[in-house]
Amino acid sequence: MTAAGLGGFALWQRRPDDPVPTAAPVSTTVTTSGPLPTTTTMPATTTTTRPPVALEVIGREGWGARPPVAEYGTHTIDHLTVHHTSVILTDNRLAPARLRGHQAYHQEQGWADLAYHFAIDRDGNVYEARPYSAPGDTFTNYDPAGHFLPVLEGNYSEQEPTDRQLESLVLLLAWASAEFGVDPATIGGHRDYAATTCPGDRLYASIGDGSIGRRVQERLDSGGVALTYALGEAALARVAGIEA
């Protein structure tokens, strides 16, 4: 796989207060407010009293992520920047394997992990990648420090993002907007900061015209978003269902 085939970026992710895993944990999934690998809920802060909607994130152990190969840096997020992998995906059963392939390629470059913080497949499933407390990596000419990096699996210069994919993107960005205090009106794409076509014309159209930002603001005004992590056995079961 070439650098261009990855939209100019790399893709592992754990909540920043979690220990770095050295092997994929297998555990019985329960709901807890603590940061340990079971199911963790991280509600976004909103100014309304309406309950947030839940967005499930599949833990990295579910898709078979390898441990990092280098130490992460740290950063403070003040941008929300959307990417695509620039590789056409038509059979969503291949999405977890694609993530493993992206991670392997990025680590071969000497990067710690996948460059992105979250990945979204064609069916709207959300996967954790590198910790959002760590800046990403890039083949292009901008500094990704400070950028929250969701990536959509697919090539959106040649195919249309699905409705489920866009809905998950909106929910993820709404959570991040509240979590990091970033105005939804400032949501951008990779091409806003570097010489690249990423995230593809067909995805960028709804970013550049402000429609994604407006949908994010509407979600915040309607109660926000809470991330719920499926970890351990639950993550493995979710990915087994996707691959089947």
Short mmCIF file of N, CA and C in Angstrom, two decimals, residues 103-212:
data_model
loop_
_atom_site.label_atom_id
_atom_site.label_comp_id
_atom_site.label_asym_id
_atom_site.label_seq_id
_atom_site.Cartn_x
_atom_site.Cartn_y
_atom_site.Cartn_z
N GLN A 103 -2.52 -0.29 9.87
CA GLN A 103 -1.63 -0.20 11.04
C GLN A 103 -0.26 -0.79 10.74
N ALA A 104 -0.24 -1.95 10.10
CA ALA A 104 1.04 -2.58 9.78
C ALA A 104 1.88 -1.68 8.88
N TYR A 105 1.24 -1.07 7.87
CA TYR A 105 1.97 -0.20 6.96
C TYR A 105 2.53 1.03 7.70
N HIS A 106 1.72 1.62 8.54
CA HIS A 106 2.15 2.81 9.26
C HIS A 106 3.29 2.49 10.23
N GLN A 107 3.20 1.37 10.89
CA GLN A 107 4.28 1.00 11.81
C GLN A 107 5.56 0.68 11.06
N GLU A 108 5.44 0.20 9.85
CA GLU A 108 6.63 -0.03 9.03
C GLU A 108 7.36 1.27 8.70
N GLN A 109 6.63 2.39 8.76
CA GLN A 109 7.25 3.70 8.53
C GLN A 109 7.99 4.22 9.77
N GLY A 110 7.89 3.47 10.88
CA GLY A 110 8.49 3.91 12.12
C GLY A 110 7.55 4.68 13.02
N TRP A 111 6.29 4.81 12.60
CA TRP A 111 5.30 5.47 13.43
C TRP A 111 4.83 4.53 14.53
N ALA A 112 4.39 5.10 15.63
CA ALA A 112 3.98 4.27 16.77
C ALA A 112 2.79 3.40 16.43
N ASP A 113 1.88 3.90 15.60
CA ASP A 113 0.60 3.23 15.41
C ASP A 113 -0.11 3.83 14.21
N LEU A 114 -1.38 3.45 14.03
CA LEU A 114 -2.26 4.13 13.08
C LEU A 114 -2.23 5.63 13.40
N ALA A 115 -2.27 6.46 12.38
CA ALA A 115 -2.15 7.90 12.60
C ALA A 115 -3.41 8.53 13.14
N TYR A 116 -4.55 7.91 12.92
CA TYR A 116 -5.82 8.51 13.28
C TYR A 116 -6.25 8.14 14.70
N HIS A 117 -7.24 8.83 15.19
CA HIS A 117 -7.75 8.56 16.54
C HIS A 117 -8.95 7.61 16.53
N PHE A 118 -9.78 7.69 15.50
CA PHE A 118 -10.92 6.80 15.33
C PHE A 118 -11.10 6.51 13.85
N ALA A 119 -11.63 5.32 13.54
CA ALA A 119 -11.94 4.95 12.16
C ALA A 119 -13.42 4.57 12.08
N ILE A 120 -14.05 4.89 10.94
CA ILE A 120 -15.46 4.62 10.72
C ILE A 120 -15.61 3.84 9.42
N ASP A 121 -16.24 2.65 9.50
CA ASP A 121 -16.38 1.85 8.28
C ASP A 121 -17.67 2.23 7.54
N ARG A 122 -17.93 1.51 6.44
CA ARG A 122 -19.05 1.86 5.57
C ARG A 122 -20.41 1.65 6.23
N ASP A 123 -20.48 0.77 7.23
CA ASP A 123 -21.72 0.53 7.95
C ASP A 123 -21.87 1.42 9.18
N GLY A 124 -20.93 2.34 9.37
CA GLY A 124 -21.01 3.26 10.50
C GLY A 124 -20.41 2.74 11.78
N ASN A 125 -19.76 1.57 11.75
CA ASN A 125 -19.09 1.08 12.94
C ASN A 125 -17.87 1.95 13.23
N VAL A 126 -17.66 2.26 14.51
CA VAL A 126 -16.56 3.12 14.92
C VAL A 126 -15.54 2.28 15.68
N TYR A 127 -14.26 2.45 15.32
CA TYR A 127 -13.17 1.69 15.92
C TYR A 127 -12.19 2.66 16.58
N GLU A 128 -11.67 2.27 17.74
CA GLU A 128 -10.63 3.10 18.34
C GLU A 128 -9.29 2.81 17.66
N ALA A 129 -8.53 3.87 17.44
CA ALA A 129 -7.21 3.74 16.83
C ALA A 129 -6.18 4.23 17.85
N ARG A 130 -5.34 5.21 17.50
CA ARG A 130 -4.37 5.64 18.52
C ARG A 130 -5.06 6.54 19.55
N PRO A 131 -4.45 6.70 20.74
CA PRO A 131 -5.08 7.54 21.77
C PRO A 131 -5.23 8.98 21.28
N TYR A 132 -6.36 9.58 21.57
CA TYR A 132 -6.53 10.96 21.13
C TYR A 132 -5.69 11.92 21.95
N SER A 133 -5.07 11.45 23.02
CA SER A 133 -4.10 12.27 23.76
C SER A 133 -2.78 12.40 23.01
N ALA A 134 -2.62 11.60 21.94
CA ALA A 134 -1.37 11.60 21.16
C ALA A 134 -1.62 12.23 19.80
N PRO A 135 -0.70 13.07 19.30
CA PRO A 135 -0.86 13.59 17.94
C PRO A 135 -0.71 12.49 16.91
N GLY A 136 -1.29 12.69 15.74
CA GLY A 136 -1.18 11.72 14.67
C GLY A 136 0.14 11.83 13.93
N ASP A 137 0.25 11.08 12.85
CA ASP A 137 1.40 11.15 11.95
C ASP A 137 0.90 11.42 10.55
N THR A 138 1.76 11.95 9.71
CA THR A 138 1.33 12.31 8.36
C THR A 138 2.47 12.26 7.36
N PHE A 139 2.12 11.93 6.11
CA PHE A 139 3.06 12.03 5.00
C PHE A 139 3.01 13.42 4.36
N THR A 140 2.08 14.26 4.78
CA THR A 140 1.87 15.54 4.12
C THR A 140 2.49 16.67 4.93
N ASN A 141 2.37 17.89 4.39
CA ASN A 141 3.13 19.02 4.92
C ASN A 141 2.35 19.85 5.93
N TYR A 142 1.82 19.22 6.95
CA TYR A 142 1.27 19.99 8.07
C TYR A 142 1.54 19.23 9.36
N ASP A 143 1.48 19.95 10.47
CA ASP A 143 1.73 19.36 11.78
C ASP A 143 0.39 18.90 12.34
N PRO A 144 0.19 17.58 12.52
CA PRO A 144 -1.11 17.10 13.02
C PRO A 144 -1.32 17.30 14.51
N ALA A 145 -0.32 17.81 15.22
CA ALA A 145 -0.51 18.09 16.65
C ALA A 145 -1.65 19.09 16.80
N GLY A 146 -2.54 18.82 17.73
CA GLY A 146 -3.70 19.67 17.95
C GLY A 146 -4.93 19.26 17.18
N HIS A 147 -4.79 18.28 16.28
CA HIS A 147 -5.90 17.85 15.45
C HIS A 147 -6.52 16.54 15.96
N PHE A 148 -7.84 16.53 16.12
CA PHE A 148 -8.59 15.32 16.40
C PHE A 148 -8.88 14.68 15.05
N LEU A 149 -8.51 13.40 14.87
CA LEU A 149 -8.44 12.80 13.55
C LEU A 149 -9.35 11.58 13.39
N PRO A 150 -10.58 11.77 12.96
CA PRO A 150 -11.39 10.63 12.52
C PRO A 150 -11.09 10.34 11.05
N VAL A 151 -11.09 9.05 10.68
CA VAL A 151 -10.88 8.66 9.29
C VAL A 151 -12.03 7.78 8.84
N LEU A 152 -12.54 8.02 7.64
CA LEU A 152 -13.58 7.17 7.06
C LEU A 152 -12.91 6.19 6.11
N GLU A 153 -13.22 4.91 6.30
CA GLU A 153 -12.68 3.86 5.43
C GLU A 153 -13.35 3.94 4.07
N GLY A 154 -12.56 4.14 3.02
CA GLY A 154 -13.09 4.25 1.68
C GLY A 154 -12.39 5.36 0.92
N ASN A 155 -12.69 5.45 -0.35
CA ASN A 155 -12.12 6.49 -1.21
C ASN A 155 -13.25 7.42 -1.64
N TYR A 156 -13.32 8.62 -1.06
CA TYR A 156 -14.44 9.50 -1.30
C TYR A 156 -14.16 10.54 -2.38
N SER A 157 -13.14 10.23 -3.19
CA SER A 157 -13.01 10.86 -4.50
C SER A 157 -13.77 10.05 -5.54
N GLU A 158 -14.05 8.77 -5.22
CA GLU A 158 -14.65 7.86 -6.20
C GLU A 158 -15.96 7.22 -5.73
N GLN A 159 -16.24 7.21 -4.45
CA GLN A 159 -17.48 6.63 -3.96
C GLN A 159 -18.11 7.60 -2.96
N GLU A 160 -19.42 7.41 -2.75
CA GLU A 160 -20.15 8.27 -1.83
C GLU A 160 -20.08 7.70 -0.41
N PRO A 161 -19.89 8.55 0.60
CA PRO A 161 -20.02 8.05 1.97
C PRO A 161 -21.46 7.61 2.21
N THR A 162 -21.64 6.59 3.03
CA THR A 162 -22.99 6.09 3.32
C THR A 162 -23.65 6.96 4.38
N ASP A 163 -24.98 6.88 4.45
CA ASP A 163 -25.71 7.64 5.47
C ASP A 163 -25.28 7.22 6.87
N ARG A 164 -25.10 5.92 7.08
CA ARG A 164 -24.70 5.45 8.41
C ARG A 164 -23.30 5.93 8.77
N GLN A 165 -22.44 5.97 7.78
CA GLN A 165 -21.08 6.46 8.01
C GLN A 165 -21.09 7.94 8.40
N LEU A 166 -21.87 8.73 7.69
CA LEU A 166 -21.96 10.16 8.01
C LEU A 166 -22.61 10.39 9.37
N GLU A 167 -23.62 9.59 9.71
CA GLU A 167 -24.27 9.74 11.01
C GLU A 167 -23.28 9.46 12.14
N SER A 168 -22.48 8.41 12.00
CA SER A 168 -21.47 8.12 13.02
C SER A 168 -20.42 9.22 13.08
N LEU A 169 -20.05 9.76 11.93
CA LEU A 169 -19.09 10.86 11.92
C LEU A 169 -19.65 12.07 12.67
N VAL A 170 -20.91 12.41 12.43
CA VAL A 170 -21.53 13.53 13.12
C VAL A 170 -21.54 13.30 14.63
N LEU A 171 -21.91 12.10 15.06
CA LEU A 171 -21.94 11.80 16.49
C LEU A 171 -20.55 11.88 17.11
N LEU A 172 -19.56 11.33 16.42
CA LEU A 172 -18.20 11.36 16.94
C LEU A 172 -17.68 12.79 17.03
N LEU A 173 -17.95 13.59 16.00
CA LEU A 173 -17.50 14.98 16.02
C LEU A 173 -18.25 15.79 17.08
N ALA A 174 -19.52 15.46 17.32
CA ALA A 174 -20.27 16.15 18.37
C ALA A 174 -19.66 15.86 19.74
N TRP A 175 -19.32 14.59 19.96
CA TRP A 175 -18.64 14.27 21.22
C TRP A 175 -17.34 15.05 21.35
N ALA A 176 -16.53 15.04 20.30
CA ALA A 176 -15.23 15.70 20.34
C ALA A 176 -15.38 17.21 20.50
N SER A 177 -16.36 17.79 19.84
CA SER A 177 -16.58 19.23 19.94
C SER A 177 -16.83 19.64 21.38
N ALA A 178 -17.67 18.88 22.08
CA ALA A 178 -17.95 19.18 23.48
C ALA A 178 -16.77 18.83 24.38
N GLU A 179 -16.15 17.70 24.11
CA GLU A 179 -15.05 17.22 24.96
C GLU A 179 -13.86 18.16 24.94
N PHE A 180 -13.56 18.73 23.76
CA PHE A 180 -12.36 19.55 23.61
C PHE A 180 -12.66 21.04 23.43
N GLY A 181 -13.94 21.40 23.45
CA GLY A 181 -14.30 22.80 23.36
C GLY A 181 -14.00 23.42 22.01
N VAL A 182 -14.25 22.66 20.93
CA VAL A 182 -13.99 23.15 19.57
C VAL A 182 -15.31 23.49 18.89
N ASP A 183 -15.41 24.67 18.33
CA ASP A 183 -16.62 25.13 17.64
C ASP A 183 -16.91 24.25 16.43
N PRO A 184 -18.11 23.66 16.33
CA PRO A 184 -18.44 22.83 15.16
C PRO A 184 -18.31 23.57 13.83
N ALA A 185 -18.44 24.88 13.86
CA ALA A 185 -18.32 25.65 12.62
C ALA A 185 -16.91 25.61 12.05
N THR A 186 -15.93 25.17 12.85
CA THR A 186 -14.55 25.14 12.38
C THR A 186 -14.11 23.76 11.91
N ILE A 187 -15.03 22.79 11.88
CA ILE A 187 -14.67 21.43 11.42
C ILE A 187 -14.12 21.51 10.00
N GLY A 188 -13.00 20.83 9.77
CA GLY A 188 -12.37 20.88 8.46
C GLY A 188 -12.00 19.51 7.96
N GLY A 189 -11.36 19.49 6.80
CA GLY A 189 -10.83 18.27 6.21
C GLY A 189 -9.33 18.38 6.07
N HIS A 190 -8.69 17.26 5.83
CA HIS A 190 -7.24 17.22 5.67
C HIS A 190 -6.77 18.25 4.66
N ARG A 191 -7.49 18.42 3.56
CA ARG A 191 -7.08 19.33 2.49
C ARG A 191 -7.04 20.78 2.93
N ASP A 192 -7.69 21.10 4.05
CA ASP A 192 -7.65 22.48 4.54
C ASP A 192 -6.30 22.83 5.13
N TYR A 193 -5.45 21.84 5.37
CA TYR A 193 -4.17 22.07 6.03
C TYR A 193 -2.97 21.55 5.25
N ALA A 194 -3.21 20.84 4.16
CA ALA A 194 -2.10 20.26 3.40
C ALA A 194 -2.49 20.11 1.94
N ALA A 195 -1.48 19.95 1.10
CA ALA A 195 -1.71 19.77 -0.34
C ALA A 195 -2.11 18.32 -0.60
N THR A 196 -3.41 18.05 -0.52
CA THR A 196 -3.94 16.70 -0.67
C THR A 196 -5.40 16.79 -1.10
N THR A 197 -5.91 15.76 -1.73
CA THR A 197 -7.34 15.70 -2.05
C THR A 197 -8.15 15.11 -0.90
N CYS A 198 -7.50 14.58 0.11
CA CYS A 198 -8.16 13.98 1.28
C CYS A 198 -9.06 15.01 1.96
N PRO A 199 -10.27 14.69 2.33
CA PRO A 199 -10.92 13.37 2.38
C PRO A 199 -11.78 13.03 1.16
N GLY A 200 -11.43 13.52 0.01
CA GLY A 200 -12.18 13.24 -1.21
C GLY A 200 -13.30 14.25 -1.42
N ASP A 201 -13.53 14.61 -2.68
CA ASP A 201 -14.53 15.63 -3.00
C ASP A 201 -15.92 15.28 -2.49
N ARG A 202 -16.30 14.00 -2.56
CA ARG A 202 -17.67 13.61 -2.22
C ARG A 202 -17.94 13.63 -0.72
N LEU A 203 -16.90 13.52 0.08
CA LEU A 203 -17.03 13.69 1.51
C LEU A 203 -16.81 15.14 1.91
N TYR A 204 -15.82 15.76 1.30
CA TYR A 204 -15.50 17.14 1.68
C TYR A 204 -16.63 18.11 1.36
N ALA A 205 -17.44 17.78 0.36
CA ALA A 205 -18.53 18.68 -0.01
C ALA A 205 -19.41 19.03 1.19
N SER A 206 -19.71 18.04 2.02
CA SER A 206 -20.60 18.29 3.17
C SER A 206 -19.84 18.89 4.35
N ILE A 207 -18.51 18.91 4.27
CA ILE A 207 -17.70 19.61 5.28
C ILE A 207 -17.53 21.06 4.86
N GLY A 208 -17.13 21.25 3.60
CA GLY A 208 -16.86 22.58 3.11
C GLY A 208 -18.07 23.49 3.08
N ASP A 209 -19.27 22.92 2.86
CA ASP A 209 -20.47 23.77 2.83
C ASP A 209 -21.08 23.99 4.21
N GLY A 210 -20.45 23.41 5.24
CA GLY A 210 -20.90 23.63 6.61
C GLY A 210 -21.99 22.71 7.09
N SER A 211 -22.47 21.79 6.24
CA SER A 211 -23.61 20.96 6.65
C SER A 211 -23.24 19.99 7.76
N ILE A 212 -22.03 19.45 7.73
CA ILE A 212 -21.59 18.57 8.83
C ILE A 212 -21.53 19.36 10.13
#
